[in-house]
Short mmCIF file of N, CA and C in Angstrom, two decimals:
data_model
loop_
_atom_site.label_atom_id
_atom_site.label_comp_id
_atom_site.label_asym_id
_atom_site.label_seq_id
_atom_site.Cartn_x
_atom_site.Cartn_y
_atom_site.Cartn_z
N MET A 1 0.83 -1.04 0.15
CA MET A 1 -0.06 0.10 -0.07
C MET A 1 1.15 1.62 -0.08
N TRP A 2 2.40 1.23 -0.01
CA TRP A 2 3.13 2.31 -0.24
C TRP A 2 3.51 2.81 -1.74
N ASP A 3 2.62 3.96 -1.78
CA ASP A 3 2.36 4.66 -2.77
C ASP A 3 4.19 5.54 -2.83
N LEU A 4 4.79 4.72 -3.81
CA LEU A 4 6.27 4.95 -4.41
C LEU A 4 6.12 5.81 -5.00
N TYR A 5 5.40 5.57 -5.93
CA TYR A 5 5.94 6.95 -6.59
C TYR A 5 5.17 8.53 -6.18
N LEU A 6 4.51 8.55 -5.57
CA LEU A 6 3.23 9.20 -5.57
C LEU A 6 2.77 10.31 -5.40
N ILE A 7 1.44 9.02 -6.50
CA ILE A 7 0.67 9.25 -7.33
C ILE A 7 -0.30 9.90 -6.95
N GLY A 8 -0.97 9.48 -5.98
CA GLY A 8 -1.84 9.75 -4.77
C GLY A 8 -2.78 8.54 -4.06
N GLN A 9 -2.93 8.93 -2.93
CA GLN A 9 -3.58 6.91 -2.59
C GLN A 9 -4.74 6.63 -2.80
N GLU A 10 -6.19 7.78 -3.42
CA GLU A 10 -6.79 7.08 -4.38
C GLU A 10 -6.36 6.55 -5.68
N LYS A 11 -5.82 7.30 -6.37
CA LYS A 11 -4.80 6.70 -7.68
C LYS A 11 -4.32 5.48 -6.94
N HIS A 12 -3.68 5.10 -6.13
CA HIS A 12 -3.17 4.31 -6.14
C HIS A 12 -3.50 3.05 -5.53
N GLU A 13 -4.71 3.21 -4.72
CA GLU A 13 -4.98 2.42 -4.64
C GLU A 13 -5.82 1.37 -5.99
N PHE A 14 -6.90 2.68 -6.16
CA PHE A 14 -7.26 1.91 -7.96
C PHE A 14 -6.85 1.45 -8.50
N LEU A 15 -5.23 0.61 -8.67
CA LEU A 15 -4.40 1.07 -9.40
C LEU A 15 -4.39 -0.53 -8.45
N VAL A 16 -3.89 -0.03 -7.50
CA VAL A 16 -3.37 -1.47 -6.52
C VAL A 16 -4.98 -2.59 -6.96
N ASN A 17 -5.67 -2.32 -6.65
CA ASN A 17 -7.09 -2.98 -6.76
C ASN A 17 -7.22 -3.45 -8.28
N GLU A 18 -6.71 -2.70 -9.26
CA GLU A 18 -6.51 -2.68 -10.83
C GLU A 18 -6.00 -4.18 -11.41
N PHE A 19 -4.69 -4.27 -10.40
CA PHE A 19 -3.93 -5.32 -10.58
C PHE A 19 -4.22 -6.86 -10.13
N LEU A 20 -4.88 -6.40 -8.58
CA LEU A 20 -5.26 -7.39 -8.17
C LEU A 20 -6.86 -8.51 -8.47
N LEU A 21 -7.63 -8.00 -9.39
CA LEU A 21 -8.43 -8.09 -10.35
C LEU A 21 -8.13 -8.63 -11.61
N LYS A 22 -6.34 -8.46 -12.38
CA LYS A 22 -6.18 -9.21 -13.37
C LYS A 22 -5.40 -9.85 -12.62
N ASN A 23 -4.38 -10.24 -11.72
CA ASN A 23 -3.73 -10.96 -10.97
C ASN A 23 -3.25 -11.96 -10.31
N GLY A 24 -4.47 -11.26 -8.96
CA GLY A 24 -4.97 -12.14 -7.48
C GLY A 24 -5.10 -13.45 -8.16
N ASN A 25 -5.48 -14.10 -8.63
CA ASN A 25 -5.02 -15.83 -8.80
C ASN A 25 -3.38 -16.07 -9.01
N PHE A 26 -2.65 -15.35 -9.84
CA PHE A 26 -1.07 -15.94 -9.46
C PHE A 26 -0.26 -15.42 -7.84
N LEU A 27 -1.04 -14.25 -7.26
CA LEU A 27 -0.31 -14.46 -6.40
C LEU A 27 -1.01 -15.34 -4.50
N HIS A 28 -0.98 -15.35 -3.86
CA HIS A 28 -0.70 -16.44 -2.72
C HIS A 28 -0.16 -15.12 -1.19
N ALA A 29 -0.25 -14.21 -1.45
CA ALA A 29 -0.77 -13.25 0.42
C ALA A 29 0.47 -12.21 -0.31
N MET A 30 0.13 -11.02 0.37
CA MET A 30 0.47 -9.92 0.62
C MET A 30 1.15 -9.44 2.20
N GLU A 31 1.99 -8.65 1.39
CA GLU A 31 3.53 -8.88 3.02
C GLU A 31 3.08 -6.94 3.44
N LEU A 32 3.36 -7.67 5.23
CA LEU A 32 3.31 -6.56 6.19
C LEU A 32 4.82 -6.66 5.77
N ASN A 33 4.80 -5.18 6.04
CA ASN A 33 6.28 -4.69 5.86
C ASN A 33 6.78 -4.53 6.87
N GLY A 34 7.76 -5.14 8.17
CA GLY A 34 8.56 -4.12 8.73
C GLY A 34 8.92 -3.36 8.92
N LEU A 35 9.22 -2.30 7.62
CA LEU A 35 9.77 -1.55 7.83
C LEU A 35 9.19 -0.36 7.55
N ARG A 36 7.40 -0.53 7.44
CA ARG A 36 7.01 0.33 7.01
C ARG A 36 6.07 0.76 7.98
N HIS A 37 5.39 1.83 7.77
CA HIS A 37 4.03 2.33 9.06
C HIS A 37 2.87 1.92 8.78
N TRP A 38 2.73 1.50 10.82
CA TRP A 38 1.95 0.94 10.93
C TRP A 38 0.02 1.38 10.33
N GLU A 39 0.01 2.31 10.32
CA GLU A 39 -0.94 2.32 9.26
C GLU A 39 -0.96 2.48 7.52
N GLU A 40 0.11 1.88 6.87
CA GLU A 40 0.38 1.60 6.04
C GLU A 40 0.36 -0.25 5.95
N ASN A 41 0.49 -0.78 7.28
CA ASN A 41 0.38 -2.04 7.42
C ASN A 41 -0.43 -2.88 7.69
N ARG A 42 -2.15 -1.53 8.48
CA ARG A 42 -3.38 -1.99 8.36
C ARG A 42 -3.26 -1.78 6.93
N ARG A 43 -3.18 -1.13 6.41
CA ARG A 43 -4.24 -0.73 5.09
C ARG A 43 -3.87 -1.44 4.32
N ALA A 44 -2.95 -2.37 4.03
CA ALA A 44 -2.26 -3.52 3.51
C ALA A 44 -2.99 -5.15 4.32
N ARG A 45 -3.67 -5.11 5.65
CA ARG A 45 -4.31 -6.14 6.14
C ARG A 45 -5.18 -6.24 5.60
N ARG A 46 -6.00 -4.60 5.26
CA ARG A 46 -7.63 -4.55 5.60
C ARG A 46 -7.80 -5.30 3.89
N LEU A 47 -6.63 -5.14 2.58
CA LEU A 47 -6.95 -5.05 1.44
C LEU A 47 -6.62 -6.58 1.54
N ALA A 48 -5.29 -7.32 2.18
CA ALA A 48 -5.61 -8.72 1.58
C ALA A 48 -6.89 -9.26 2.79
N GLU A 49 -7.85 -9.16 3.02
CA GLU A 49 -8.82 -9.41 3.90
C GLU A 49 -10.02 -9.09 2.66
N LYS A 50 -10.39 -8.18 1.98
CA LYS A 50 -10.68 -7.67 0.24
C LYS A 50 -10.37 -8.72 -0.21
N TRP A 51 -9.67 -9.28 -0.36
CA TRP A 51 -9.55 -10.30 -0.99
C TRP A 51 -9.28 -11.58 -0.71
N ASN A 52 -10.06 -11.78 0.36
CA ASN A 52 -9.44 -13.09 1.14
C ASN A 52 -8.32 -13.74 0.16
N MET A 53 -7.16 -13.36 1.19
CA MET A 53 -5.54 -13.32 1.28
C MET A 53 -4.54 -12.97 2.49
N LEU A 54 -4.13 -14.31 2.54
CA LEU A 54 -3.13 -14.04 3.72
C LEU A 54 -2.36 -12.99 3.80
N THR A 55 -1.81 -12.46 4.64
CA THR A 55 -0.72 -11.98 5.03
C THR A 55 0.85 -12.97 6.01
N ILE A 56 1.85 -12.10 5.06
CA ILE A 56 3.42 -12.87 5.33
C ILE A 56 4.01 -11.52 5.25
N SER A 57 4.79 -12.07 6.53
CA SER A 57 5.85 -11.27 7.04
C SER A 57 6.76 -10.53 6.28
N GLY A 58 7.92 -9.48 6.17
CA GLY A 58 8.47 -8.90 5.11
C GLY A 58 9.12 -8.27 5.87
N GLY A 59 9.96 -7.46 4.30
CA GLY A 59 10.51 -6.42 4.52
C GLY A 59 12.19 -6.00 4.48
N ASP A 60 12.63 -6.82 3.21
CA ASP A 60 13.70 -6.55 2.50
C ASP A 60 14.63 -5.79 3.60
N ARG A 61 15.06 -6.58 3.58
CA ARG A 61 16.03 -6.10 4.15
C ARG A 61 17.51 -6.05 4.09
N HIS A 62 18.34 -5.00 4.90
CA HIS A 62 19.82 -4.78 4.54
C HIS A 62 21.12 -5.00 5.30
N GLY A 63 20.07 -4.53 6.51
CA GLY A 63 21.00 -4.59 7.47
C GLY A 63 21.67 -5.51 8.34
N VAL A 64 22.34 -5.58 9.12
CA VAL A 64 21.99 -5.93 10.14
C VAL A 64 21.13 -7.15 11.37
N GLU A 65 20.58 -5.71 11.45
CA GLU A 65 18.85 -6.39 12.89
C GLU A 65 18.39 -7.09 12.31
N PRO A 66 17.36 -8.16 13.06
CA PRO A 66 16.63 -8.82 12.06
C PRO A 66 15.33 -8.66 11.60
N ASN A 67 14.61 -9.39 11.00
CA ASN A 67 13.29 -7.84 10.87
C ASN A 67 12.31 -7.02 11.60
N ALA A 68 11.56 -6.34 11.64
CA ALA A 68 10.83 -6.38 12.59
C ALA A 68 9.75 -7.11 12.58
N ASN A 69 9.26 -8.03 12.13
CA ASN A 69 7.73 -9.26 11.88
C ASN A 69 8.75 -10.35 11.17
N ILE A 70 8.33 -11.27 11.35
CA ILE A 70 8.66 -12.55 11.15
C ILE A 70 7.07 -13.75 11.21
N ASN A 71 7.13 -14.46 10.12
CA ASN A 71 6.85 -15.43 10.53
C ASN A 71 7.00 -16.47 10.86
N LEU A 72 5.94 -17.40 12.40
CA LEU A 72 6.27 -18.70 12.48
C LEU A 72 6.30 -19.25 11.56
N THR A 73 6.39 -21.00 12.50
CA THR A 73 6.31 -21.45 11.27
C THR A 73 6.70 -23.54 12.24
N ASN A 74 6.98 -24.29 11.87
CA ASN A 74 6.38 -25.49 12.21
C ASN A 74 7.41 -26.27 11.20
N ALA A 75 7.76 -25.08 9.64
CA ALA A 75 8.66 -26.20 8.78
C ALA A 75 9.37 -25.88 8.70
N THR A 76 10.04 -27.24 8.28
CA THR A 76 11.39 -27.38 8.70
C THR A 76 12.60 -27.17 7.74
N SER A 77 12.26 -26.18 6.13
CA SER A 77 12.32 -25.39 5.13
C SER A 77 11.59 -24.92 3.76
N PHE A 78 12.58 -23.98 3.44
CA PHE A 78 11.88 -23.17 2.80
C PHE A 78 10.54 -23.74 2.05
N THR A 79 10.88 -24.65 1.63
CA THR A 79 9.70 -26.11 0.69
C THR A 79 7.92 -25.86 1.90
N GLU A 80 8.99 -26.60 2.63
CA GLU A 80 7.71 -26.40 3.50
C GLU A 80 6.91 -25.39 4.43
N PHE A 81 7.60 -24.52 3.86
CA PHE A 81 7.17 -23.14 4.54
C PHE A 81 6.06 -22.26 2.87
N VAL A 82 6.57 -22.48 2.26
CA VAL A 82 6.05 -22.37 0.63
C VAL A 82 4.97 -23.50 1.15
N HIS A 83 4.57 -24.41 0.76
CA HIS A 83 3.41 -25.30 1.26
C HIS A 83 2.35 -24.89 2.59
N GLU A 84 3.31 -24.70 3.58
CA GLU A 84 2.12 -23.95 4.68
C GLU A 84 1.39 -22.75 4.14
N ILE A 85 1.48 -21.45 3.08
CA ILE A 85 0.92 -20.67 3.38
C ILE A 85 -0.02 -21.00 1.96
N ARG A 86 1.03 -21.75 0.92
CA ARG A 86 0.15 -21.67 -0.96
C ARG A 86 -1.03 -22.96 -0.30
N ARG A 87 -0.33 -24.00 0.16
CA ARG A 87 -1.50 -24.92 0.55
C ARG A 87 -2.64 -25.19 1.64
N HIS A 88 -2.13 -25.32 2.82
CA HIS A 88 -2.88 -24.83 4.50
C HIS A 88 -3.34 -23.36 4.85
N LYS A 89 -2.76 -22.74 3.65
CA LYS A 89 -2.96 -21.65 3.62
C LYS A 89 -3.27 -20.78 5.24
N LYS A 90 -1.87 -21.12 5.97
CA LYS A 90 -1.78 -20.71 6.92
C LYS A 90 -0.39 -19.48 7.72
N SER A 91 -0.78 -18.91 8.14
CA SER A 91 0.68 -17.65 9.00
C SER A 91 0.34 -16.89 9.60
N ASN A 92 1.17 -17.17 10.69
CA ASN A 92 1.32 -16.48 11.29
C ASN A 92 2.64 -15.57 11.78
N MET A 93 2.16 -14.32 11.38
CA MET A 93 3.10 -13.75 12.56
C MET A 93 3.24 -12.99 13.61
N LEU A 94 4.65 -11.98 13.96
CA LEU A 94 4.45 -11.96 14.88
C LEU A 94 6.01 -10.92 14.75
N PHE A 95 4.57 -9.64 15.02
CA PHE A 95 6.11 -7.77 15.14
C PHE A 95 6.86 -7.73 16.20
N MET A 96 7.76 -8.08 16.05
CA MET A 96 9.13 -7.68 17.27
C MET A 96 9.21 -6.64 18.16
N PRO A 97 9.47 -6.16 19.19
CA PRO A 97 9.29 -5.09 19.59
C PRO A 97 10.04 -4.07 19.26
N GLN A 98 10.79 -4.24 18.28
CA GLN A 98 11.64 -2.52 17.90
C GLN A 98 10.87 -2.43 16.54
N TYR A 99 9.68 -3.26 15.75
CA TYR A 99 8.32 -2.43 15.31
C TYR A 99 7.50 -0.71 16.21
N ALA A 100 8.00 -1.20 17.65
CA ALA A 100 7.18 0.21 18.11
C ALA A 100 8.03 1.09 18.26
N GLU A 101 9.02 0.24 17.72
CA GLU A 101 10.31 2.33 17.83
C GLU A 101 9.29 3.46 16.67
N PRO A 102 9.84 4.12 16.46
CA PRO A 102 9.60 5.69 16.08
C PRO A 102 10.36 4.63 14.68
N TRP A 103 9.14 4.96 13.81
CA TRP A 103 10.30 4.20 11.89
C TRP A 103 11.13 5.13 11.69
N LYS A 104 11.26 6.81 11.97
CA LYS A 104 12.66 7.69 11.37
C LYS A 104 13.40 6.89 11.89
N HIS A 105 13.60 6.64 13.84
CA HIS A 105 14.53 5.57 13.53
C HIS A 105 15.12 4.61 13.45
N ARG A 106 13.97 3.74 12.87
CA ARG A 106 14.42 2.35 12.24
C ARG A 106 15.10 2.42 11.37
N ILE A 107 14.78 3.36 10.35
CA ILE A 107 14.86 3.14 9.00
C ILE A 107 16.47 4.50 9.02
N LEU A 108 16.90 4.74 9.50
CA LEU A 108 17.35 5.27 10.20
C LEU A 108 18.41 4.49 10.57
N GLN A 109 18.55 3.47 11.03
CA GLN A 109 20.08 2.78 12.00
C GLN A 109 19.48 2.19 11.12
N SER A 110 18.71 1.62 9.85
CA SER A 110 18.77 0.59 8.59
C SER A 110 19.67 0.79 7.87
N ALA A 111 19.76 2.68 7.19
CA ALA A 111 20.99 2.93 6.82
C ALA A 111 21.99 3.57 6.85
N ILE A 112 22.14 3.36 8.95
CA ILE A 112 23.46 3.07 9.89
C ILE A 112 24.77 1.74 9.48
N ASP A 113 23.22 0.86 9.59
CA ASP A 113 24.03 -0.15 9.22
C ASP A 113 24.09 -0.73 7.65
N ALA A 114 23.62 -0.49 6.82
CA ALA A 114 24.30 -0.26 5.65
C ALA A 114 25.55 0.20 5.26
N VAL A 115 25.54 1.79 5.81
CA VAL A 115 26.92 1.82 5.14
C VAL A 115 28.27 1.17 6.50
N ARG A 116 27.79 1.28 7.63
CA ARG A 116 28.87 0.64 8.22
C ARG A 116 29.95 0.11 8.03
N ASN A 117 31.19 0.69 8.51
CA ASN A 117 32.40 -0.60 8.70
C ASN A 117 31.95 -1.93 9.59
N TYR A 118 31.97 -3.01 9.08
CA TYR A 118 32.43 -4.01 9.89
C TYR A 118 33.35 -4.88 10.28
N PRO A 119 34.99 -4.55 10.96
CA PRO A 119 36.00 -5.05 11.19
C PRO A 119 35.93 -6.54 11.29
N GLU A 120 35.11 -7.27 11.74
CA GLU A 120 34.99 -8.56 12.43
C GLU A 120 34.42 -9.44 10.97
N PHE A 121 34.10 -8.71 10.23
CA PHE A 121 33.40 -8.98 8.75
C PHE A 121 35.10 -9.96 7.77
N PRO A 122 34.26 -10.76 7.42
CA PRO A 122 35.81 -11.21 6.06
C PRO A 122 35.94 -10.27 5.55
N GLN A 123 37.92 -10.34 5.14
CA GLN A 123 38.11 -9.80 4.21
C GLN A 123 36.64 -9.66 2.96
N GLY A 124 37.17 -8.25 2.19
CA GLY A 124 36.00 -7.88 1.01
C GLY A 124 34.69 -8.07 1.32
N SER A 125 34.31 -7.78 2.32
CA SER A 125 32.83 -7.36 3.37
C SER A 125 33.53 -6.59 3.91
N ARG A 126 34.28 -5.80 4.55
CA ARG A 126 34.07 -4.98 6.39
C ARG A 126 33.31 -3.90 5.43
N ASN A 127 33.26 -3.39 4.93
CA ASN A 127 33.20 -2.01 4.46
C ASN A 127 32.28 -1.71 2.78
N TRP A 128 31.51 -0.65 3.84
CA TRP A 128 30.01 -0.86 2.38
C TRP A 128 30.64 -0.84 1.11
N ASP A 129 31.63 0.19 0.40
CA ASP A 129 32.27 0.19 -0.95
C ASP A 129 32.67 -1.23 -1.26
N ASP A 130 32.68 -2.20 -0.26
CA ASP A 130 33.09 -3.54 -1.18
C ASP A 130 32.12 -4.25 -1.06
N ARG A 131 30.49 -4.36 -0.46
CA ARG A 131 29.41 -4.65 -0.39
C ARG A 131 28.92 -3.98 -1.18
N VAL A 132 28.65 -3.05 -1.92
CA VAL A 132 27.48 -2.69 -3.29
C VAL A 132 28.46 -3.06 -4.15
N TYR A 133 27.39 -3.27 -5.70
CA TYR A 133 28.29 -3.49 -6.21
C TYR A 133 27.68 -2.54 -7.40
N HIS A 134 28.21 -2.32 -8.76
CA HIS A 134 27.93 -2.16 -10.17
C HIS A 134 28.95 -2.15 -10.98
N PRO A 135 28.14 -2.39 -12.03
CA PRO A 135 28.89 -2.75 -12.95
C PRO A 135 29.91 -1.75 -13.39
N ASP A 136 31.46 -2.77 -14.41
CA ASP A 136 32.18 -1.81 -14.53
C ASP A 136 32.01 -1.34 -16.28
N ALA A 137 33.45 -0.67 -16.78
CA ALA A 137 33.33 -0.43 -18.31
C ALA A 137 32.52 -1.62 -18.66
N ASN A 138 32.60 -2.56 -18.57
CA ASN A 138 32.53 -4.04 -19.62
C ASN A 138 31.32 -4.80 -18.99
N GLY A 139 30.57 -4.11 -18.19
CA GLY A 139 29.48 -5.29 -17.30
C GLY A 139 29.69 -5.65 -16.11
N VAL A 140 30.70 -5.63 -16.50
CA VAL A 140 30.91 -6.74 -15.08
C VAL A 140 30.54 -6.48 -13.87
N ALA A 141 30.14 -7.34 -12.98
CA ALA A 141 29.50 -6.50 -11.80
C ALA A 141 30.91 -6.88 -10.98
N ARG A 142 31.25 -5.54 -10.04
CA ARG A 142 32.43 -5.44 -9.72
C ARG A 142 32.28 -4.30 -8.01
N PRO A 143 32.61 -4.66 -7.29
CA PRO A 143 32.46 -3.49 -5.69
C PRO A 143 33.11 -2.69 -5.61
N LEU A 144 31.91 -1.38 -5.17
CA LEU A 144 32.51 0.07 -5.69
C LEU A 144 34.29 -0.15 -5.48
N SER A 145 34.31 -0.40 -4.68
CA SER A 145 35.75 -0.52 -3.98
C SER A 145 36.91 -0.59 -5.53
N GLU A 146 36.74 -1.26 -5.88
CA GLU A 146 37.45 -1.79 -7.31
C GLU A 146 37.56 -0.22 -8.17
N LEU A 147 36.02 0.78 -8.37
CA LEU A 147 36.43 1.40 -9.26
C LEU A 147 36.16 2.48 -8.85
N TRP A 148 36.67 3.04 -7.64
CA TRP A 148 36.78 4.43 -7.23
C TRP A 148 37.72 4.91 -8.28
N PRO A 149 37.96 6.14 -8.75
CA PRO A 149 39.15 6.67 -9.30
C PRO A 149 40.44 6.60 -8.28
N ASN A 150 41.42 6.39 -8.61
CA ASN A 150 42.52 6.32 -7.50
C ASN A 150 42.81 5.78 -7.02
N SER A 151 41.28 4.51 -5.97
CA SER A 151 41.18 3.40 -5.66
C SER A 151 41.23 4.56 -4.23
N VAL A 152 40.34 5.17 -3.75
CA VAL A 152 40.44 6.12 -3.05
C VAL A 152 38.20 6.18 -2.83
N ALA A 153 37.68 5.74 -1.96
CA ALA A 153 36.22 6.35 -1.80
C ALA A 153 36.10 8.29 -1.66
N PRO A 154 35.21 8.35 -2.38
CA PRO A 154 34.77 9.26 -2.08
C PRO A 154 34.66 10.06 -0.40
#
């Protein structure tokens, strides 16, 4: 329910519903996102109810902290978890304590985690520019640390 392109909530919701009308039979669940606002997740839950869909946890984590919401399952593999969602229509979520922290603080912390140095990590992943890749002049994905002019990060 995130109006990413700022087209307006009403138009955004119309387009989401239009998409679901055309493609909803290919979807198994809707995500409640651990890095989104309470109200947005509430709207996503209401939308899932309207379309008779499950909700599952998600959050596209890029930091070191675990997601702020998780699915609880007895599955012992990802395949079993998918079967639980698709066939048994079962999803149990837990919102972690950090979800109650201010949203801006959690976003800022995630950004800081993404760019800070981790001296305890293996060589090649300690600095942010070792963990971020971009195509070089030949189209080969390489760490930014190898692409800076004079090998010096800005």
